[in-house]
């Protein structure tokens, strides 16, 4: 499986975008766990990072990114540019994490 660069910029240094394949996206919807919520409520009292939620969001980001890259591969893309993340609350305790960008085909710039 080829490595597909994912960047937040509109271009990739040293590369020329030959064509666009279209918008690609990946998402995941995660719900909090009651056990984590109890521990988080204690953390809210004393302050500090809620490690379980940090881990949950990191896993969500990776899963959404993997899904977006899989979609780009299916289109035959060489890279994804203009990558963005967004989140939204769907229900109490459940949130969607969405990542999207433009899948592109590249040609090497001549020196």
PDB file of C-alpha atoms in Angstrom:
ATOM      1  CA  UNK A   1       0.000   0.000   0.000  1.00  0.00           C
ATOM      2  CA  UNK A   2       1.451   3.355  -0.978  1.00  0.00           C
ATOM      3  CA  UNK A   3       1.955   6.129   1.530  1.00  0.00           C
ATOM      4  CA  UNK A   4      -0.392   9.057   0.916  1.00  0.00           C
ATOM      5  CA  UNK A   5       0.802  12.405   2.280  1.00  0.00           C
ATOM      6  CA  UNK A   6      -1.889  14.376   4.110  1.00  0.00           C
ATOM      7  CA  UNK A   7      -1.241  18.103   4.500  1.00  0.00           C
ATOM      8  CA  UNK A   8      -3.195  21.129   5.675  1.00  0.00           C
ATOM      9  CA  UNK A   9      -1.676  23.309   2.967  1.00  0.00           C
ATOM     10  CA  UNK A  10      -3.002  23.743  -0.568  1.00  0.00           C
ATOM     11  CA  UNK A  11       0.258  22.525  -2.116  1.00  0.00           C
ATOM     12  CA  UNK A  12       3.039  20.057  -1.379  1.00  0.00           C
ATOM     13  CA  UNK A  13       6.607  21.382  -1.690  1.00  0.00           C
ATOM     14  CA  UNK A  14       8.455  19.803  -4.610  1.00  0.00           C
ATOM     15  CA  UNK A  15       5.239  18.507  -6.176  1.00  0.00           C
ATOM     16  CA  UNK A  16       2.789  19.798  -8.753  1.00  0.00           C
ATOM     17  CA  UNK A  17      -0.889  18.970  -8.541  1.00  0.00           C
ATOM     18  CA  UNK A  18      -1.817  17.462 -11.898  1.00  0.00           C
ATOM     19  CA  UNK A  19      -5.507  16.928 -11.147  1.00  0.00           C
ATOM     20  CA  UNK A  20      -8.021  16.642  -8.362  1.00  0.00           C
ATOM     21  CA  UNK A  21      -9.879  13.432  -7.621  1.00  0.00           C
ATOM     22  CA  UNK A  22     -12.499  15.052  -5.405  1.00  0.00           C
ATOM     23  CA  UNK A  23     -13.323  15.657  -1.783  1.00  0.00           C
ATOM     24  CA  UNK A  24     -12.528  12.803   0.571  1.00  0.00           C
ATOM     25  CA  UNK A  25     -13.707  12.408   4.118  1.00  0.00           C
ATOM     26  CA  UNK A  26     -13.533  10.141   7.100  1.00  0.00           C
ATOM     27  CA  UNK A  27     -15.552  10.246  10.264  1.00  0.00           C
ATOM     28  CA  UNK A  28     -16.291   8.432  13.468  1.00  0.00           C
ATOM     29  CA  UNK A  29     -18.908   8.888  16.143  1.00  0.00           C
ATOM     30  CA  UNK A  30     -17.902   8.097  19.678  1.00  0.00           C
ATOM     31  CA  UNK A  31     -19.855   7.954  22.910  1.00  0.00           C
ATOM     32  CA  UNK A  32     -18.408   8.508  26.346  1.00  0.00           C
ATOM     33  CA  UNK A  33     -18.327   5.662  28.835  1.00  0.00           C
ATOM     34  CA  UNK A  34     -20.151   6.061  32.167  1.00  0.00           C
ATOM     35  CA  UNK A  35     -17.043   4.959  34.070  1.00  0.00           C
ATOM     36  CA  UNK A  36     -14.981   7.619  32.320  1.00  0.00           C
ATOM     37  CA  UNK A  37     -17.673  10.216  33.065  1.00  0.00           C
ATOM     38  CA  UNK A  38     -17.500   9.493  36.797  1.00  0.00           C
ATOM     39  CA  UNK A  39     -13.712   9.863  36.791  1.00  0.00           C
ATOM     40  CA  UNK A  40     -14.001  13.008  34.663  1.00  0.00           C
ATOM     41  CA  UNK A  41     -16.434  14.574  37.122  1.00  0.00           C
ATOM     42  CA  UNK A  42     -13.807  14.180  39.868  1.00  0.00           C
ATOM     43  CA  UNK A  43     -11.192  15.726  37.568  1.00  0.00           C
ATOM     44  CA  UNK A  44     -13.528  18.697  37.008  1.00  0.00           C
ATOM     45  CA  UNK A  45     -13.483  19.344  40.742  1.00  0.00           C
ATOM     46  CA  UNK A  46      -9.696  19.321  41.146  1.00  0.00           C
ATOM     47  CA  UNK A  47      -8.739  20.424  37.609  1.00  0.00           C
ATOM     48  CA  UNK A  48      -6.279  19.023  35.127  1.00  0.00           C
ATOM     49  CA  UNK A  49      -6.302  16.938  31.975  1.00  0.00           C
ATOM     50  CA  UNK A  50      -8.879  14.194  31.557  1.00  0.00           C
ATOM     51  CA  UNK A  51      -6.578  11.520  30.149  1.00  0.00           C
ATOM     52  CA  UNK A  52      -9.346   9.091  29.172  1.00  0.00           C
ATOM     53  CA  UNK A  53     -11.029  11.719  26.998  1.00  0.00           C
ATOM     54  CA  UNK A  54      -7.697  12.746  25.487  1.00  0.00           C
ATOM     55  CA  UNK A  55      -7.056   9.120  24.522  1.00  0.00           C
ATOM     56  CA  UNK A  56     -10.602   8.750  23.139  1.00  0.00           C
ATOM     57  CA  UNK A  57     -10.176  11.818  20.905  1.00  0.00           C
ATOM     58  CA  UNK A  58      -6.728  10.707  19.698  1.00  0.00           C
ATOM     59  CA  UNK A  59      -8.118   7.300  18.708  1.00  0.00           C
ATOM     60  CA  UNK A  60     -11.044   9.005  16.974  1.00  0.00           C
ATOM     61  CA  UNK A  61      -8.731  11.280  14.970  1.00  0.00           C
ATOM     62  CA  UNK A  62      -6.619   8.336  13.799  1.00  0.00           C
ATOM     63  CA  UNK A  63      -9.668   6.296  12.805  1.00  0.00           C
ATOM     64  CA  UNK A  64     -11.166   9.204  10.852  1.00  0.00           C
ATOM     65  CA  UNK A  65      -7.814   9.883   9.126  1.00  0.00           C
ATOM     66  CA  UNK A  66      -7.472   6.212   8.159  1.00  0.00           C
ATOM     67  CA  UNK A  67     -10.946   6.244   6.642  1.00  0.00           C
ATOM     68  CA  UNK A  68     -10.217   9.402   4.653  1.00  0.00           C
ATOM     69  CA  UNK A  69      -6.929   7.983   3.325  1.00  0.00           C
ATOM     70  CA  UNK A  70      -8.695   4.737   2.346  1.00  0.00           C
ATOM     71  CA  UNK A  71     -11.221   6.783   0.354  1.00  0.00           C
ATOM     72  CA  UNK A  72      -8.394   8.684  -1.382  1.00  0.00           C
ATOM     73  CA  UNK A  73      -6.628   5.413  -2.261  1.00  0.00           C
ATOM     74  CA  UNK A  74      -9.859   4.086  -3.772  1.00  0.00           C
ATOM     75  CA  UNK A  75      -9.891   7.160  -6.036  1.00  0.00           C
ATOM     76  CA  UNK A  76      -6.266   6.572  -7.079  1.00  0.00           C
ATOM     77  CA  UNK A  77      -4.996   9.720  -5.359  1.00  0.00           C
ATOM     78  CA  UNK A  78      -1.343  10.413  -4.586  1.00  0.00           C
ATOM     79  CA  UNK A  79      -1.974  12.894  -1.755  1.00  0.00           C
ATOM     80  CA  UNK A  80      -4.590  14.818   0.218  1.00  0.00           C
ATOM     81  CA  UNK A  81      -4.331  18.598   0.485  1.00  0.00           C
ATOM     82  CA  UNK A  82      -6.262  21.198   2.494  1.00  0.00           C
ATOM     83  CA  UNK A  83      -7.006  18.696   5.284  1.00  0.00           C
ATOM     84  CA  UNK A  84      -9.315  19.960   8.051  1.00  0.00           C
ATOM     85  CA  UNK A  85     -10.853  18.497  11.205  1.00  0.00           C
ATOM     86  CA  UNK A  86     -14.198  19.353  12.722  1.00  0.00           C
ATOM     87  CA  UNK A  87     -16.277  18.004  15.581  1.00  0.00           C
ATOM     88  CA  UNK A  88     -19.939  18.215  16.431  1.00  0.00           C
ATOM     89  CA  UNK A  89     -22.096  17.086  19.310  1.00  0.00           C
ATOM     90  CA  UNK A  90     -24.770  14.644  18.125  1.00  0.00           C
ATOM     91  CA  UNK A  91     -26.351  13.741  21.449  1.00  0.00           C
ATOM     92  CA  UNK A  92     -25.444  14.111  25.073  1.00  0.00           C
ATOM     93  CA  UNK A  93     -22.275  12.114  25.499  1.00  0.00           C
ATOM     94  CA  UNK A  94     -21.812  11.379  21.758  1.00  0.00           C
ATOM     95  CA  UNK A  95     -19.745  13.395  19.297  1.00  0.00           C
ATOM     96  CA  UNK A  96     -18.713  13.096  15.676  1.00  0.00           C
ATOM     97  CA  UNK A  97     -15.180  13.749  14.541  1.00  0.00           C
ATOM     98  CA  UNK A  98     -14.915  14.497  10.807  1.00  0.00           C
ATOM     99  CA  UNK A  99     -11.794  14.987   8.719  1.00  0.00           C
ATOM    100  CA  UNK A 100     -11.930  16.102   5.092  1.00  0.00           C
ATOM    101  CA  UNK A 101      -9.657  17.272   2.317  1.00  0.00           C
ATOM    102  CA  UNK A 102      -9.074  17.227  -1.432  1.00  0.00           C
ATOM    103  CA  UNK A 103      -7.598  14.098  -2.987  1.00  0.00           C
ATOM    104  CA  UNK A 104      -5.108  14.929  -5.743  1.00  0.00           C
ATOM    105  CA  UNK A 105      -2.855  13.320  -8.315  1.00  0.00           C
ATOM    106  CA  UNK A 106       0.727  14.660  -8.390  1.00  0.00           C
ATOM    107  CA  UNK A 107       3.522  15.113 -10.893  1.00  0.00           C
ATOM    108  CA  UNK A 108       7.089  15.851  -9.861  1.00  0.00           C
ATOM    109  CA  UNK A 109       8.290  19.390 -10.459  1.00  0.00           C
ATOM    110  CA  UNK A 110      11.190  19.527 -12.896  1.00  0.00           C
ATOM    111  CA  UNK A 111      14.391  21.009 -11.442  1.00  0.00           C
TER     112      UNK A 111
END
